[in-house]
Structures are given as structure tokens and as C-alpha cells.
Amino acid sequence: MTDKVKKLTKGDLFNMFVRTNFQQASFNYERIHALGFCFDMAPAIRRLYKTREERAAALQRHLVFFNTTPAVCGPVVGVTAAMEEAKSDGEDINDGAINSLKVGLMGPLAGVGDPLIWGTLRPITAALGATLALNGNLLGPLLFFFSFNMVRLALKWYGLKYGYEAGMGIVKDMASNRLKKLTEGASILGLFIMGVLVTKWTKINVPIVISQTTNQVGQKTTMTVQGILDQLCPGLLALGLTFLMMFLLRKKVSPIVLIFALFGIGILGYWLGILK
């Protein structure tokens, strides 16, 4: 073991953070993100190893299969850099241990990252941006772009720092229920916000007249199906349509088919006077 312990600088970590944004630039169906992960590790390898042979061996180590949600790859990159640092300092860490840790982390993180990023963050930020855009506000697309990417970049940067500082201790954290609780919390938050937006976005009006009455002063009162439904529960049809779409999606009905079916029902219903 060498006397001097090598340490990565903040510049190295930032360089790795920037590179993680290109993780899918070399996506392939054989090793998925392997080349991107190797590209992420290049600054650390350049700092930690001095000889050409050591650097070549380290790069070769990180060309094996790797696949996780890109936005949550930070902890894996960080802890791998910490292990490379320890290995370069002379600790007995073989190639198998490094790759085993990467494989052990990428699965659980993908399990958290997919519902958190694609199932919660993207729909929420897109819905908030679309709400502004529908009202004619040009800030709608910008709100979606900046809010989504701010959270995504924060996850990458702080995840990388956390993985590097935690080192092997990250395994203990991953084994706890933290990831499960985080996933459940994000799912609940996403469902809550999307539920609020359902009544704002989904407009269904059934103008079918049930009765018309005239009072003693000659004022006409028209009772429609929509009026009765609104008295029972405002947004009842929107809620029912949402549950119907969820049911059909769970039955593996294609979202494309559902979208065109809704177009068709809307056009036909308006032509028949059932919908407005």
C-alpha cells in the first residue's frame, strides 16, 4: 500500500457529473450504458492511475454491461470512483468486487428511478407546464423544461457526491427500506397532484335536456344531465373517465388506441348533440 492516499478533487467530481449527462449517447443493445459509464469514469481514472497499463485496465473494467435510469446513476458513479480510489491506494479490491457492486446497485436504483423520474417527475412537471400553456402563457414549456431538468441534475450531482462520500457504506443504505419509502412517497405525491389536475383538464359536458319548466314570472328553468351530475358531484364524469382509462390501460389496451377512441367519441358525441 502506498503511503500517500490519493483523493479526487471537486473538479474531477464535477467533470464526472457533466459526463453523466451523455450516458445514453452511446446506447447499444449489447451493453446498454457501458460505454457511457466508462466515459463517466475517465476523469477519476486519469487522476488515480499514472501508468498507461493501469489506466487501460481500469477503462476495460468499466466496459461491461451497465443499465440503470440515467437520472439516478450518480450514486453508482460515486461509489465506483471511491472504490477505484481505494484500489489505487493499494487496497485489496479486485475487478469482480467493483463490477459486482455496480450490478448490485443498478437494479434497485432503476426500480426507484423509473417510477420517480418517468412516472412522477415528468408527468407532474409536464402537467404544470401544460396548464400554463393552455392558458396562453408562453412560460409553460419553459416551466416544464427547467423544473424537470433542475430536479434531474440535482439528483445526479448530489447522488454522485453521496455515493463518493458513502463508499461501501452505500450498500447498507440500499439494503434498508429507504428506497422503498422514497418510491412510495413519490408515487403518492404524483397521484395526488395528477388527481387534482384531472378535474382541471378533463372537461365533459352532457347538454341533454331532461325537462324545462316556466315559473309564475315567466322565467324558464332547464334541467340537463350535466346539471344533475354537477349537483351530485362536480367533475364526476371526468373522474369516471379517468378510472375507465386506468382500467383499460391495466388490461394492456394501447394508449394510442385510447387516444384515437376518445377523439372519435368526442367528435361523434358532439355531432349527435350528446357531448358539448
mmCIF file of C-alpha atoms in Angstrom, residues 85-215:
data_model
loop_
_atom_site.group_PDB
_atom_site.id
_atom_site.type_symbol
_atom_site.label_atom_id
_atom_site.label_comp_id
_atom_site.label_asym_id
_atom_site.label_seq_id
_atom_site.Cartn_x
_atom_site.Cartn_y
_atom_site.Cartn_z
ATOM 1 C CA GLU A 85 -9.602 5.415 -5.336
ATOM 2 C CA ALA A 86 -9.163 2.771 -2.647
ATOM 3 C CA LYS A 87 -7.823 0.292 -5.208
ATOM 4 C CA SER A 88 -5.303 2.815 -6.498
ATOM 5 C CA ASP A 89 -4.168 3.316 -2.900
ATOM 6 C CA GLY A 90 -3.293 -0.357 -2.670
ATOM 7 C CA GLU A 91 -6.362 -1.857 -1.015
ATOM 8 C CA ASP A 92 -7.186 -5.434 -1.959
ATOM 9 C CA ILE A 93 -10.134 -4.776 -4.277
ATOM 10 C CA ASN A 94 -10.379 -6.931 -7.373
ATOM 11 C CA ASP A 95 -12.216 -6.193 -10.608
ATOM 12 C CA GLY A 96 -15.042 -8.570 -9.702
ATOM 13 C CA ALA A 97 -15.828 -6.677 -6.478
ATOM 14 C CA ILE A 98 -16.170 -3.362 -8.332
ATOM 15 C CA ASN A 99 -18.395 -4.805 -11.034
ATOM 16 C CA SER A 100 -20.457 -6.775 -8.519
ATOM 17 C CA LEU A 101 -21.212 -3.588 -6.606
ATOM 18 C CA LYS A 102 -22.239 -1.813 -9.828
ATOM 19 C CA VAL A 103 -24.532 -4.680 -10.782
ATOM 20 C CA GLY A 104 -25.951 -4.828 -7.260
ATOM 21 C CA LEU A 105 -26.785 -1.113 -7.265
ATOM 22 C CA MET A 106 -28.078 -0.593 -10.791
ATOM 23 C CA GLY A 107 -31.134 -2.816 -10.314
ATOM 24 C CA PRO A 108 -32.545 -1.232 -7.134
ATOM 25 C CA LEU A 109 -31.785 2.273 -8.426
ATOM 26 C CA ALA A 110 -33.562 1.537 -11.703
ATOM 27 C CA GLY A 111 -36.521 0.289 -9.656
ATOM 28 C CA VAL A 112 -36.636 3.665 -7.897
ATOM 29 C CA GLY A 113 -35.588 5.838 -10.827
ATOM 30 C CA ASP A 114 -38.175 4.723 -13.366
ATOM 31 C CA PRO A 115 -41.267 5.444 -11.216
ATOM 32 C CA LEU A 116 -39.649 8.530 -9.689
ATOM 33 C CA ILE A 117 -38.453 10.187 -12.914
ATOM 34 C CA TRP A 118 -40.691 8.862 -15.692
ATOM 35 C CA GLY A 119 -43.770 8.039 -13.608
ATOM 36 C CA THR A 120 -43.843 11.009 -11.230
ATOM 37 C CA LEU A 121 -41.486 13.890 -12.030
ATOM 38 C CA ARG A 122 -42.075 14.082 -15.789
ATOM 39 C CA PRO A 123 -45.914 13.875 -15.660
ATOM 40 C CA ILE A 124 -46.110 16.439 -12.842
ATOM 41 C CA THR A 125 -43.772 18.993 -14.425
ATOM 42 C CA ALA A 126 -45.356 18.433 -17.849
ATOM 43 C CA ALA A 127 -48.826 18.888 -16.376
ATOM 44 C CA LEU A 128 -47.855 22.121 -14.637
ATOM 45 C CA GLY A 129 -46.256 23.467 -17.814
ATOM 46 C CA ALA A 130 -49.193 22.388 -19.978
ATOM 47 C CA THR A 131 -51.613 24.090 -17.587
ATOM 48 C CA LEU A 132 -49.865 27.423 -18.152
ATOM 49 C CA ALA A 133 -49.596 26.793 -21.896
ATOM 50 C CA LEU A 134 -53.320 26.060 -22.192
ATOM 51 C CA ASN A 135 -53.990 29.467 -20.667
ATOM 52 C CA GLY A 136 -51.820 31.069 -23.362
ATOM 53 C CA ASN A 137 -48.795 31.619 -21.136
ATOM 54 C CA LEU A 138 -45.512 31.181 -23.005
ATOM 55 C CA LEU A 139 -43.777 30.263 -19.747
ATOM 56 C CA GLY A 140 -45.496 26.857 -19.780
ATOM 57 C CA PRO A 141 -42.865 24.999 -21.883
ATOM 58 C CA LEU A 142 -40.053 26.806 -20.045
ATOM 59 C CA LEU A 143 -41.505 25.799 -16.669
ATOM 60 C CA PHE A 144 -41.561 22.162 -17.757
ATOM 61 C CA PHE A 145 -38.025 22.261 -19.196
ATOM 62 C CA PHE A 146 -36.364 23.991 -16.252
ATOM 63 C CA SER A 147 -38.253 22.307 -13.399
ATOM 64 C CA PHE A 148 -37.711 18.816 -14.825
ATOM 65 C CA ASN A 149 -34.028 19.343 -15.525
ATOM 66 C CA MET A 150 -33.306 21.098 -12.234
ATOM 67 C CA VAL A 151 -34.542 18.076 -10.295
ATOM 68 C CA ARG A 152 -32.822 15.657 -12.681
ATOM 69 C CA LEU A 153 -29.460 17.451 -12.426
ATOM 70 C CA ALA A 154 -29.754 17.768 -8.644
ATOM 71 C CA LEU A 155 -30.320 14.023 -8.370
ATOM 72 C CA LYS A 156 -27.235 13.368 -10.485
ATOM 73 C CA TRP A 157 -24.922 15.778 -8.651
ATOM 74 C CA TYR A 158 -25.931 15.057 -5.068
ATOM 75 C CA GLY A 159 -26.243 11.354 -5.856
ATOM 76 C CA LEU A 160 -22.679 11.310 -7.147
ATOM 77 C CA LYS A 161 -21.370 13.170 -4.090
ATOM 78 C CA TYR A 162 -23.341 10.915 -1.771
ATOM 79 C CA GLY A 163 -22.007 7.761 -3.458
ATOM 80 C CA TYR A 164 -18.418 9.018 -3.366
ATOM 81 C CA GLU A 165 -18.569 10.052 0.306
ATOM 82 C CA ALA A 166 -20.517 6.983 1.447
ATOM 83 C CA GLY A 167 -18.307 4.484 -0.393
ATOM 84 C CA MET A 168 -19.118 0.907 0.532
ATOM 85 C CA GLY A 169 -21.487 2.210 3.207
ATOM 86 C CA ILE A 170 -23.990 2.847 0.441
ATOM 87 C CA VAL A 171 -24.751 -0.883 0.422
ATOM 88 C CA LYS A 172 -26.138 -0.654 3.957
ATOM 89 C CA ASP A 173 -28.350 2.281 2.972
ATOM 90 C CA MET A 174 -29.625 0.455 -0.099
ATOM 91 C CA ALA A 175 -30.434 -2.609 1.993
ATOM 92 C CA SER A 176 -32.669 -0.560 4.281
ATOM 93 C CA ASN A 177 -36.230 0.472 3.460
ATOM 94 C CA ARG A 178 -35.210 3.965 2.351
ATOM 95 C CA LEU A 179 -35.591 3.245 -1.352
ATOM 96 C CA LYS A 180 -38.963 1.603 -0.819
ATOM 97 C CA LYS A 181 -40.225 4.526 1.269
ATOM 98 C CA LEU A 182 -38.895 7.023 -1.292
ATOM 99 C CA THR A 183 -40.698 5.219 -4.118
ATOM 100 C CA GLU A 184 -43.957 5.020 -2.188
ATOM 101 C CA GLY A 185 -43.760 8.688 -1.186
ATOM 102 C CA ALA A 186 -43.093 9.796 -4.756
ATOM 103 C CA SER A 187 -45.965 7.667 -6.056
ATOM 104 C CA ILE A 188 -48.394 9.129 -3.521
ATOM 105 C CA LEU A 189 -47.299 12.681 -4.346
ATOM 106 C CA GLY A 190 -47.617 12.035 -8.076
ATOM 107 C CA LEU A 191 -51.090 10.521 -7.766
ATOM 108 C CA PHE A 192 -52.240 13.394 -5.547
ATOM 109 C CA ILE A 193 -51.127 16.071 -7.998
ATOM 110 C CA MET A 194 -52.423 14.231 -11.052
ATOM 111 C CA GLY A 195 -55.732 13.707 -9.265
ATOM 112 C CA VAL A 196 -56.021 17.456 -8.670
ATOM 113 C CA LEU A 197 -55.257 18.163 -12.316
ATOM 114 C CA VAL A 198 -57.875 15.706 -13.609
ATOM 115 C CA THR A 199 -60.793 17.995 -12.766
ATOM 116 C CA LYS A 200 -58.945 20.993 -14.239
ATOM 117 C CA TRP A 201 -58.039 19.369 -17.540
ATOM 118 C CA THR A 202 -60.869 16.967 -18.273
ATOM 119 C CA LYS A 203 -63.988 18.791 -19.422
ATOM 120 C CA ILE A 204 -67.095 16.755 -20.208
ATOM 121 C CA ASN A 205 -70.463 18.408 -20.748
ATOM 122 C CA VAL A 206 -73.642 16.427 -21.441
ATOM 123 C CA PRO A 207 -76.199 19.055 -22.533
ATOM 124 C CA ILE A 208 -79.108 16.631 -22.938
ATOM 125 C CA VAL A 209 -82.239 18.395 -21.697
ATOM 126 C CA ILE A 210 -84.382 16.417 -19.248
ATOM 127 C CA SER A 211 -87.053 18.978 -18.516
ATOM 128 C CA GLN A 212 -87.941 22.632 -18.990
ATOM 129 C CA THR A 213 -90.237 24.458 -16.607
ATOM 130 C CA THR A 214 -91.585 28.002 -16.514
ATOM 131 C CA ASN A 215 -92.293 29.688 -13.200
#
